[in-house]
């Protein structure tokens, strides 16, 4: 289950990407979450996914 608060979501997703997943696609597949759900919520607080860094910046 993803955190409801967007700032907590940012921290959670970046930690998972750093420690466990090689890409956002892999994270979404494993957690059975649509990538659009995460990217939309985080774009609302000014963050976007950087594939090269494998994190939201």
Tab-separated table of C-alpha atoms in Angstrom, residues 1-51:
chain	number	residue	atom	x	y	z
A	1	UNK	CA	0.000	0.000	0.000
A	2	UNK	CA	1.352	3.408	-0.978
A	3	UNK	CA	1.438	6.332	1.455
A	4	UNK	CA	-1.414	8.805	0.899
A	5	UNK	CA	0.650	11.911	1.684
A	6	UNK	CA	2.621	12.954	-1.439
A	7	UNK	CA	5.778	13.877	0.505
A	8	UNK	CA	5.743	10.513	2.294
A	9	UNK	CA	5.125	8.855	-1.081
A	10	UNK	CA	8.180	10.620	-2.510
A	11	UNK	CA	10.376	9.380	0.316
A	12	UNK	CA	8.948	5.852	0.141
A	13	UNK	CA	9.301	5.503	-3.639
A	14	UNK	CA	12.823	6.960	-3.793
A	15	UNK	CA	13.946	4.641	-0.978
A	16	UNK	CA	12.474	1.617	-2.771
A	17	UNK	CA	14.101	2.669	-6.062
A	18	UNK	CA	17.456	3.195	-4.376
A	19	UNK	CA	17.468	-0.020	-2.336
A	20	UNK	CA	15.401	-2.581	-4.233
A	21	UNK	CA	14.431	-1.711	-7.821
A	22	UNK	CA	16.409	-0.922	-10.946
A	23	UNK	CA	13.543	1.087	-12.480
A	24	UNK	CA	10.151	2.605	-11.803
A	25	UNK	CA	8.661	-0.023	-14.120
A	26	UNK	CA	10.040	-2.826	-11.942
A	27	UNK	CA	8.747	-1.191	-8.760
A	28	UNK	CA	5.266	-0.722	-10.224
A	29	UNK	CA	5.129	-4.261	-11.549
A	30	UNK	CA	6.189	-5.776	-8.235
A	31	UNK	CA	3.853	-3.589	-6.168
A	32	UNK	CA	0.992	-3.928	-8.674
A	33	UNK	CA	0.596	-0.157	-9.001
A	34	UNK	CA	0.099	1.857	-12.156
A	35	UNK	CA	3.103	4.062	-12.946
A	36	UNK	CA	0.703	6.875	-13.829
A	37	UNK	CA	-0.690	6.875	-10.281
A	38	UNK	CA	2.748	7.548	-8.782
A	39	UNK	CA	3.938	10.019	-11.417
A	40	UNK	CA	0.704	12.021	-11.284
A	41	UNK	CA	0.717	12.308	-7.514
A	42	UNK	CA	4.375	13.310	-7.386
A	43	UNK	CA	4.100	15.772	-10.268
A	44	UNK	CA	1.515	17.542	-8.119
A	45	UNK	CA	4.312	18.498	-5.713
A	46	UNK	CA	6.795	19.317	-8.456
A	47	UNK	CA	8.704	16.033	-8.903
A	48	UNK	CA	9.320	13.944	-12.012
A	49	UNK	CA	11.023	10.599	-12.571
A	50	UNK	CA	14.611	10.778	-13.818
A	51	UNK	CA	15.452	7.431	-15.472
